[in-house]
Coordinates of C-alpha atoms in Angstrom, one line a residue:
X1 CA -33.1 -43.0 -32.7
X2 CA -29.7 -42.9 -34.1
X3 CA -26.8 -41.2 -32.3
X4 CA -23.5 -40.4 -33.2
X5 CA -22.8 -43.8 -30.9
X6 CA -24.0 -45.9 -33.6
X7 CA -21.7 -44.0 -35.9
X8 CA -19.0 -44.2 -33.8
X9 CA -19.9 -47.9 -33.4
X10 CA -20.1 -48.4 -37.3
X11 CA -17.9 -46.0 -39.1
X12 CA -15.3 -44.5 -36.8
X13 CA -14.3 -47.6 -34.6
X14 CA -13.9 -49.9 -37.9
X15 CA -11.9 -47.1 -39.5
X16 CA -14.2 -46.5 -42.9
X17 CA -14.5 -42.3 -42.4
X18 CA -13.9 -40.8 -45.7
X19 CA -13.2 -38.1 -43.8
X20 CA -15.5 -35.2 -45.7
X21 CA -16.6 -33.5 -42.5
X22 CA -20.9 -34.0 -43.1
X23 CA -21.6 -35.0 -40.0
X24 CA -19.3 -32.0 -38.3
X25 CA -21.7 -29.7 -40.0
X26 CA -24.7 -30.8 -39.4
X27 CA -24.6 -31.5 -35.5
X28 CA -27.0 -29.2 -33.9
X29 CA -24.7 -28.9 -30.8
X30 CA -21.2 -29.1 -32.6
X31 CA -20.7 -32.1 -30.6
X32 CA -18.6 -33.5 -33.6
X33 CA -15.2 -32.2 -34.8
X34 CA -11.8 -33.2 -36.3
X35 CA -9.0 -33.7 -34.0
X36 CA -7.5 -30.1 -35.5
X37 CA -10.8 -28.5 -34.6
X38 CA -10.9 -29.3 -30.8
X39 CA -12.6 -26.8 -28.9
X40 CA -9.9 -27.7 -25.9
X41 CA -6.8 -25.9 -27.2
X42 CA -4.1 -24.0 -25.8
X43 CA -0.8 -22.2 -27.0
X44 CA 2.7 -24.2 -25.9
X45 CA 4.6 -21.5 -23.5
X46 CA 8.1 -22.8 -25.2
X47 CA 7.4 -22.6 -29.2
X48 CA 3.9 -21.4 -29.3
X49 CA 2.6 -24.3 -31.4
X50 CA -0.8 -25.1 -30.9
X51 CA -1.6 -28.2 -28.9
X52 CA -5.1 -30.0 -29.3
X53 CA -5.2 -32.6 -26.9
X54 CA -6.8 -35.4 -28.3
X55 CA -5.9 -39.1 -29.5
X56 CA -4.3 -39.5 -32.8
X57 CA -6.9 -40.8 -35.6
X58 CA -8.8 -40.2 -39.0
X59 CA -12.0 -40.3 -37.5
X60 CA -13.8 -37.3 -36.2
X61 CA -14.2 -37.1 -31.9
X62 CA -17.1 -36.6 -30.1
X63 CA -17.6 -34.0 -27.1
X64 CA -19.8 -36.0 -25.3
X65 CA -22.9 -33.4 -26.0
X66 CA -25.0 -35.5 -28.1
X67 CA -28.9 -34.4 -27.5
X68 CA -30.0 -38.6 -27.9
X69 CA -27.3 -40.0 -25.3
X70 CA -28.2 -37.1 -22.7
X71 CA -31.7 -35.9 -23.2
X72 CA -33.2 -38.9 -25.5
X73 CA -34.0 -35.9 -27.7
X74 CA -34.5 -36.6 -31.2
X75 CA -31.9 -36.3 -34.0
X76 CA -29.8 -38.8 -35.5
X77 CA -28.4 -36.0 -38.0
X78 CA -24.5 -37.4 -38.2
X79 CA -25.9 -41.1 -38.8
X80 CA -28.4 -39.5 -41.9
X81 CA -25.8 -37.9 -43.9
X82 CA -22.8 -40.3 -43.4
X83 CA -21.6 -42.4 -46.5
X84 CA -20.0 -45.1 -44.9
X85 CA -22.9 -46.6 -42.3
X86 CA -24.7 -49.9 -42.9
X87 CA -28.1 -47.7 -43.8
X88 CA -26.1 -46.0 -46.7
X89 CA -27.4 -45.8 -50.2
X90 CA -25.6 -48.8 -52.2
X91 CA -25.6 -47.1 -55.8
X92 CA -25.6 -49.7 -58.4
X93 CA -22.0 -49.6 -59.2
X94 CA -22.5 -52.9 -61.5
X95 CA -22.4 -50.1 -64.3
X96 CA -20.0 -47.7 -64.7
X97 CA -19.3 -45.0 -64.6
X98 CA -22.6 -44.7 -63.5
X99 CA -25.0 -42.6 -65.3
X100 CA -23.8 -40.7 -68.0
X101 CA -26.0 -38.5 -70.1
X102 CA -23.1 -36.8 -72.4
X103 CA -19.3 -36.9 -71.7
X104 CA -17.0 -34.0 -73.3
X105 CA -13.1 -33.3 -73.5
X106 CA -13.3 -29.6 -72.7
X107 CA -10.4 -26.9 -71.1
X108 CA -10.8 -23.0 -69.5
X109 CA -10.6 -20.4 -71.5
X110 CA -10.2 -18.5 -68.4
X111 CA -6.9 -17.0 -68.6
X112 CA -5.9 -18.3 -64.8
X113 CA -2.5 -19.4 -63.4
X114 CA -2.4 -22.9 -62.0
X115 CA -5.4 -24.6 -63.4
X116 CA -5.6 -28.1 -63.1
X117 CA -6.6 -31.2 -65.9
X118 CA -8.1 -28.1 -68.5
X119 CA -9.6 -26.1 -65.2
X120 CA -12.8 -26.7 -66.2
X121 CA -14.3 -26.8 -62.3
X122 CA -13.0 -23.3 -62.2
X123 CA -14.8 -22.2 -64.8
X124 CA -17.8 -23.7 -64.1
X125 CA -17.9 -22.5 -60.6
X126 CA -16.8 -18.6 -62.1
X127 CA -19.8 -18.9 -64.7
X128 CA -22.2 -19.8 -62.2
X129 CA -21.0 -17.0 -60.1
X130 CA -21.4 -14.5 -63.3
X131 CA -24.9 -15.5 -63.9
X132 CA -26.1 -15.4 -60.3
X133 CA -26.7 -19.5 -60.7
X134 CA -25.1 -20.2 -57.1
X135 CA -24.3 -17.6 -54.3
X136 CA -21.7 -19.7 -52.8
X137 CA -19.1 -22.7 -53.7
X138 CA -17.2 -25.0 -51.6
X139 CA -14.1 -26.1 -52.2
X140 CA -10.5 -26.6 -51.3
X141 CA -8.1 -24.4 -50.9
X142 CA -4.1 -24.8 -51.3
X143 CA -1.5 -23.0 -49.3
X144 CA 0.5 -22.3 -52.8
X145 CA 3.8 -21.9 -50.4
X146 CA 3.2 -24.8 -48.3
X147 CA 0.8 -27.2 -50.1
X148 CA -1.2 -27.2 -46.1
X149 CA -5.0 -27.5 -47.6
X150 CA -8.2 -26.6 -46.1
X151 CA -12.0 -26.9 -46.6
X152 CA -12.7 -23.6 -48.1
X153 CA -16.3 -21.4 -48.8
X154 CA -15.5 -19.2 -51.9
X155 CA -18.4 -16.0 -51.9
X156 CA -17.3 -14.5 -55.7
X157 CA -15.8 -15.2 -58.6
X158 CA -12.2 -14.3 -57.3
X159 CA -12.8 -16.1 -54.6
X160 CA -12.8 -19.3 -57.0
X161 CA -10.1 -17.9 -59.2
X162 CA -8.0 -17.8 -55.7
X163 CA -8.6 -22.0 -55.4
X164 CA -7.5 -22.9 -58.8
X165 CA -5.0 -25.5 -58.7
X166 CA -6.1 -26.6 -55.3
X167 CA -5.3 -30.4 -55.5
X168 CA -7.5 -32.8 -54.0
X169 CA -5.3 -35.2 -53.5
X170 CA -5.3 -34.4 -50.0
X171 CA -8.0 -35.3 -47.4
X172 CA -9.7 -32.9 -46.6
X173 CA -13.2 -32.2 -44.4
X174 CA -14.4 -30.4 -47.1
X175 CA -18.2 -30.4 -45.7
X176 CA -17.0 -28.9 -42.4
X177 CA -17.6 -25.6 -43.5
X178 CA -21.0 -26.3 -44.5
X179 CA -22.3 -25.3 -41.6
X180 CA -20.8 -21.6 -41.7
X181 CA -22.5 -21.2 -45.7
X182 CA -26.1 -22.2 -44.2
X183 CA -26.1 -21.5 -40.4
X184 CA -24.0 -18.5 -40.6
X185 CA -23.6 -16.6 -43.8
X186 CA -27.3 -17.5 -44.9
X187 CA -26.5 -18.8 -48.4
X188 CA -29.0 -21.2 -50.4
X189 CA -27.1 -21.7 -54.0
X190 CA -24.6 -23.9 -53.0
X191 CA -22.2 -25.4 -55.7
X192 CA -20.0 -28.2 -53.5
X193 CA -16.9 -29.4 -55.6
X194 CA -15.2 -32.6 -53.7
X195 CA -14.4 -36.3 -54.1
X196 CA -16.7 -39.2 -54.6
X197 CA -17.2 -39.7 -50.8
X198 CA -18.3 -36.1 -50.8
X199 CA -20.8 -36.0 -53.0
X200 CA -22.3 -39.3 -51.6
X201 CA -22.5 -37.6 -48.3
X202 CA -24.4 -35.0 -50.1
X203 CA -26.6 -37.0 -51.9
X204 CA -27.5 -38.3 -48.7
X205 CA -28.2 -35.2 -47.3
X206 CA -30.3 -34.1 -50.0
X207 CA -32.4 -37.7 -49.9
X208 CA -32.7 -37.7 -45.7
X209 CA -35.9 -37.0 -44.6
X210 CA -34.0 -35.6 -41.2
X211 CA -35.8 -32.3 -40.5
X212 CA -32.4 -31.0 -38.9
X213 CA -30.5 -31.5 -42.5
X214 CA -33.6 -29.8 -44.0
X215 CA -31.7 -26.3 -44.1
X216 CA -28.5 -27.7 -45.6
X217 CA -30.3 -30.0 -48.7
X218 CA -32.9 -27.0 -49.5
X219 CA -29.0 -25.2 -49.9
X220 CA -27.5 -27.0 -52.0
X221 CA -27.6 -26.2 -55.7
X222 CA -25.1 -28.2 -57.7
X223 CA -22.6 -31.4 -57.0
X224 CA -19.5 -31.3 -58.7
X225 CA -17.0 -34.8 -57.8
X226 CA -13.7 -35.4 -58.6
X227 CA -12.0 -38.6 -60.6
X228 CA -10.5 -40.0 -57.5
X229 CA -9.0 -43.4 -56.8
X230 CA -7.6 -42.6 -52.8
X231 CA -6.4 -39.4 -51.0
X232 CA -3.4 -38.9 -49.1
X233 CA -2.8 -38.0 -45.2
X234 CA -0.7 -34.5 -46.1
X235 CA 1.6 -34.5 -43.4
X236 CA 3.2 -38.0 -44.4
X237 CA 2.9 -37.1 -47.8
X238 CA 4.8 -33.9 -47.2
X239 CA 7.8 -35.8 -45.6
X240 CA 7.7 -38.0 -48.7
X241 CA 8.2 -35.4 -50.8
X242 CA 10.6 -34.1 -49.0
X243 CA 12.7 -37.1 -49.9
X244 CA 12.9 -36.0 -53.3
X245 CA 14.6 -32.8 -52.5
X246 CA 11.6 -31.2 -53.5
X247 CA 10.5 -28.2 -51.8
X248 CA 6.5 -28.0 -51.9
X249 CA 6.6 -24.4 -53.4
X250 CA 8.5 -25.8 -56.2
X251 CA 5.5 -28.9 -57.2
X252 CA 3.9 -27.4 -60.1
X253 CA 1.4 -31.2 -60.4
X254 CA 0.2 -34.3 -58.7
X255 CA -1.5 -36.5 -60.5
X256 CA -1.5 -40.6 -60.4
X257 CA -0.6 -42.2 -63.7
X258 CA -0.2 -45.6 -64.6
X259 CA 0.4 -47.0 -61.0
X260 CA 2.6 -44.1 -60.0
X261 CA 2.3 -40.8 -58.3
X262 CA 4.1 -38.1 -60.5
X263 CA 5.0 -34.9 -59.3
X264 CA 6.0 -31.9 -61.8
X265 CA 7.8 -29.0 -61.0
X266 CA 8.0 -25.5 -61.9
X267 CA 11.4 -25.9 -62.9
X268 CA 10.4 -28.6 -65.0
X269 CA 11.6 -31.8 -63.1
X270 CA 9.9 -34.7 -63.2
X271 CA 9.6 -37.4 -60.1
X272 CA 7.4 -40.3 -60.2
X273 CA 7.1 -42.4 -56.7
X274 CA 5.5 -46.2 -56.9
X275 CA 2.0 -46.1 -55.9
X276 CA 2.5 -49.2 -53.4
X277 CA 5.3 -47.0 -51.7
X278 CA 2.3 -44.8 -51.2
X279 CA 0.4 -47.7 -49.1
X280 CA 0.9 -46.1 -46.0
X281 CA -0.1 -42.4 -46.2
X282 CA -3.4 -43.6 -48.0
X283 CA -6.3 -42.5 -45.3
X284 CA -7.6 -46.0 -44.1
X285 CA -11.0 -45.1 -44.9
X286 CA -10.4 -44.8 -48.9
X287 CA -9.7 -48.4 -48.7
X288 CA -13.3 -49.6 -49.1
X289 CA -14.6 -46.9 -51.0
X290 CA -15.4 -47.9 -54.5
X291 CA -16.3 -45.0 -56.4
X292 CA -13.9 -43.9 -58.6
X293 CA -16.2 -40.7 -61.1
X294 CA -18.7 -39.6 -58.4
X295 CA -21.5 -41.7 -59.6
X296 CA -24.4 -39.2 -57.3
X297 CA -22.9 -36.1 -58.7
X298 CA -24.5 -34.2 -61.2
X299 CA -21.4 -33.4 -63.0
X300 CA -17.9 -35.4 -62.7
X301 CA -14.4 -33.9 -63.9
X302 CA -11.1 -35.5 -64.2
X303 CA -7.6 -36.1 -66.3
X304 CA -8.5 -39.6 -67.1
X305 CA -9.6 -39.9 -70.7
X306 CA -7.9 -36.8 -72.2
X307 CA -4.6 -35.4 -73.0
X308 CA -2.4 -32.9 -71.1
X309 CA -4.7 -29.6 -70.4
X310 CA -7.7 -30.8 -70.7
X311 CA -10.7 -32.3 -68.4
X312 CA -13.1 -35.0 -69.0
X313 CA -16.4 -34.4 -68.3
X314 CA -19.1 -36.6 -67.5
X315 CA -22.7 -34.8 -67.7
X316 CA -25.1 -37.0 -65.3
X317 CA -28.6 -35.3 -65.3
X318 CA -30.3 -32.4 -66.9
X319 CA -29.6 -30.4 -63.9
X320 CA -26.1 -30.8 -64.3
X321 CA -26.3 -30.4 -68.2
X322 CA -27.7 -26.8 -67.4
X323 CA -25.0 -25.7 -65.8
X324 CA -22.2 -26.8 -68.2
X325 CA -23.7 -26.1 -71.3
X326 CA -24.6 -22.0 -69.9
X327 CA -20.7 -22.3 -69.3
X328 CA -20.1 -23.7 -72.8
X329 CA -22.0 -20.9 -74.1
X330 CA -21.0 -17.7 -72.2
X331 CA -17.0 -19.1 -73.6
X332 CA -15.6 -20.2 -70.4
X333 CA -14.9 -23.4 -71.4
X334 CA -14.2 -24.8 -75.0
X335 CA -15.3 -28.4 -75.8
X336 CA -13.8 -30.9 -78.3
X337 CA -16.2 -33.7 -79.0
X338 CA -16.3 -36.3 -76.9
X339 CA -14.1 -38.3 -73.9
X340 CA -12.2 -41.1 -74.8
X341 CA -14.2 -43.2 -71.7
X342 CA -12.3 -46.5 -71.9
X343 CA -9.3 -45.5 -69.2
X344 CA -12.0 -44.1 -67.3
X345 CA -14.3 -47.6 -67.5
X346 CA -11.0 -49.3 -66.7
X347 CA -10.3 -47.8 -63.6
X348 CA -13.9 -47.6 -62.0
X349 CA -13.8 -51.3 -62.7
X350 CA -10.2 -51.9 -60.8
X351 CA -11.9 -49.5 -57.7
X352 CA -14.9 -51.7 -57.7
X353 CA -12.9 -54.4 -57.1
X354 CA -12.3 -53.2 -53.2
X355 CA -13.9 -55.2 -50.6
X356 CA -17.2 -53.6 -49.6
X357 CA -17.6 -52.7 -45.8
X358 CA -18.6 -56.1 -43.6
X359 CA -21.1 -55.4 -40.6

């Protein structure tokens, strides 16, 4: 039986984690957390900063509570859902971008502040709220003052509204509060919005045959990834940023455009920072990912393909077709014939030229 040793012993110590935070939620004894999560924590008596005590990494920790190591009990949950073990799923990424039943240039007609690349996610997510389609949405969430992001579980229709313009160019456990949604709040129409590495956890937790991972695939409802070629570590990012004279309030968009990281602001400046100056804040585990649309998804959304204010869409399955087209037709999003696919072609090709992990 897997534990999280073999994990540890294939993932974390070779530094491949993507980083989404599956196999935080679905540890039956919480054994599993991010360094910022540590359940040993205590206030600093001088400025009253938090202190977590714990080794500097990108890789979760273990609390040395694992039910294989100490009782030979069953489980092997972390290893099931994880996207980055030698067991994973190799999708056939020979063609890309993967399967696509219809592709659309569409934009919100939600009349939201912040919405970014046409905002169609947003709308999706608000529709399916509308309708009753999904009971619950995870998704990140943006401090608008300080940029700080967090894994988020939006309930409502505002709640969504709240998150739009959340960038994900930040790493972010966005499966860590999975657990809460399922274990917690009860919820079983999950709609989970996140990078490719997310959605590949979640494909794998929806294709485990794990009975401990049965509550959270019979949850899940709808799989919505992201165009994304790395994320960055936020704090280093931050200080970057910084070095623009730019004040994170002030960034209005992030987006990565012909090899360079360009940053809009409200006041209508423009900075653009060299992608290979980047090198160093990319998390270490994007490195060997090579999944640039979110091939496992049903539906994938990004600014590659279209013009300023509007999203491409790639429709994979019927399941996801349902969902965009009831959006379509209730008017929350407006479509304009079809993607222009070959910038989106051209970069899943340059992302599938990463190394694959060795074991």
């Amino acid at each position: 039986m897997k534990s999280y040793l073999n994990l540890k012993e294939e993932v974390w110590d070779k530094e491949t984690c993507s980083g989404c935070g599956a196999c935080v939620s679905v540890c039956p004894t919480e054994n599993i957390y991010f360094k910022q999560q540590s359940p040993v924590q205590f206030d600093c008596d001088e400025c009253a900063c938090i202190i977590v005590p714990t080794e500097d990494g990108e890789s979760p920790i273990s609390a040395e509570f694992c039910k294989v190591t100490l009782y030979d009990v069953n489980c092997g949950a972390c290893y099931s859902v994880c996207p980055r073990t030698k067991e994973r799923h190799i999708f056939n990424l020979e063609k890309v971008p993967g399967r696509v039943i219809e592709n659309y240039k569409a934009k919100s007609t939600l009349e939201t502040k912040n919405i970014q690349s046409g905002g169609v996610v947003t709308a999706i997510l608000a529709n399916a709220f509308d309708e009753g389609l999904i009971d619950g949405a995870i998704v990140m969430l943006e401090d608008k003052w300080t940029m700080d992001p967090k894994s988020y579980l939006a309930t409502s229709k505002e709640d969504v509204l709240k998150t739009a313009g959340s960038r994900y160019n930040w790493n972010v456990p966005i499966l860590e509060v999975l657990k809460e949604a399922v274990m917690v709040k009860k919820l079983n129409k999950l709609a989970i919005v996140g990078t490719p590495c997310v959605i590949n956890a979640v494909y794998h937790m929806m294709a485990t045959s794990n009975d401990l991972v049965e509550p959270f695939k019979e949850a899940i409802r709808l799989k919505v990834a992201l165009f994304c070629f790395e994320t960055f570590d936020y704090d280093k990012m931050l200080k970057k940023i910084k070095e623009l004279d730019v004040n994170p309030w002030d960034i209005k968009k992030m987006e990565i455009d012909k090899g360079k990281l360009i940053v809009s602001t409200i006041h209508g400046n423009v900075f653009s920072i060299k992608i290979d100056e980047l090198d160093g804040m990319v998390r270490k585990g994007c490195k060997v990912c090579r999944d640039f649309t979110g091939i496992s998804s049903d539906i994938s959304v990004g600014n590659v393909g279209t013009p300023e204010g509007y999203s491409t869409v790639l429709i994979r399955n019927k399941w996801g077709k349902g969902f965009f087209d009831r959006t379509v037709i209730n008017g929350y999003v407006s479509v304009e014939g079809e993607a222009s696919l070959d910038s989106v072609i051209s970069l899943s090709k340059k992302k599938m030229e990463r190394k694959d992990v060795e074991f």
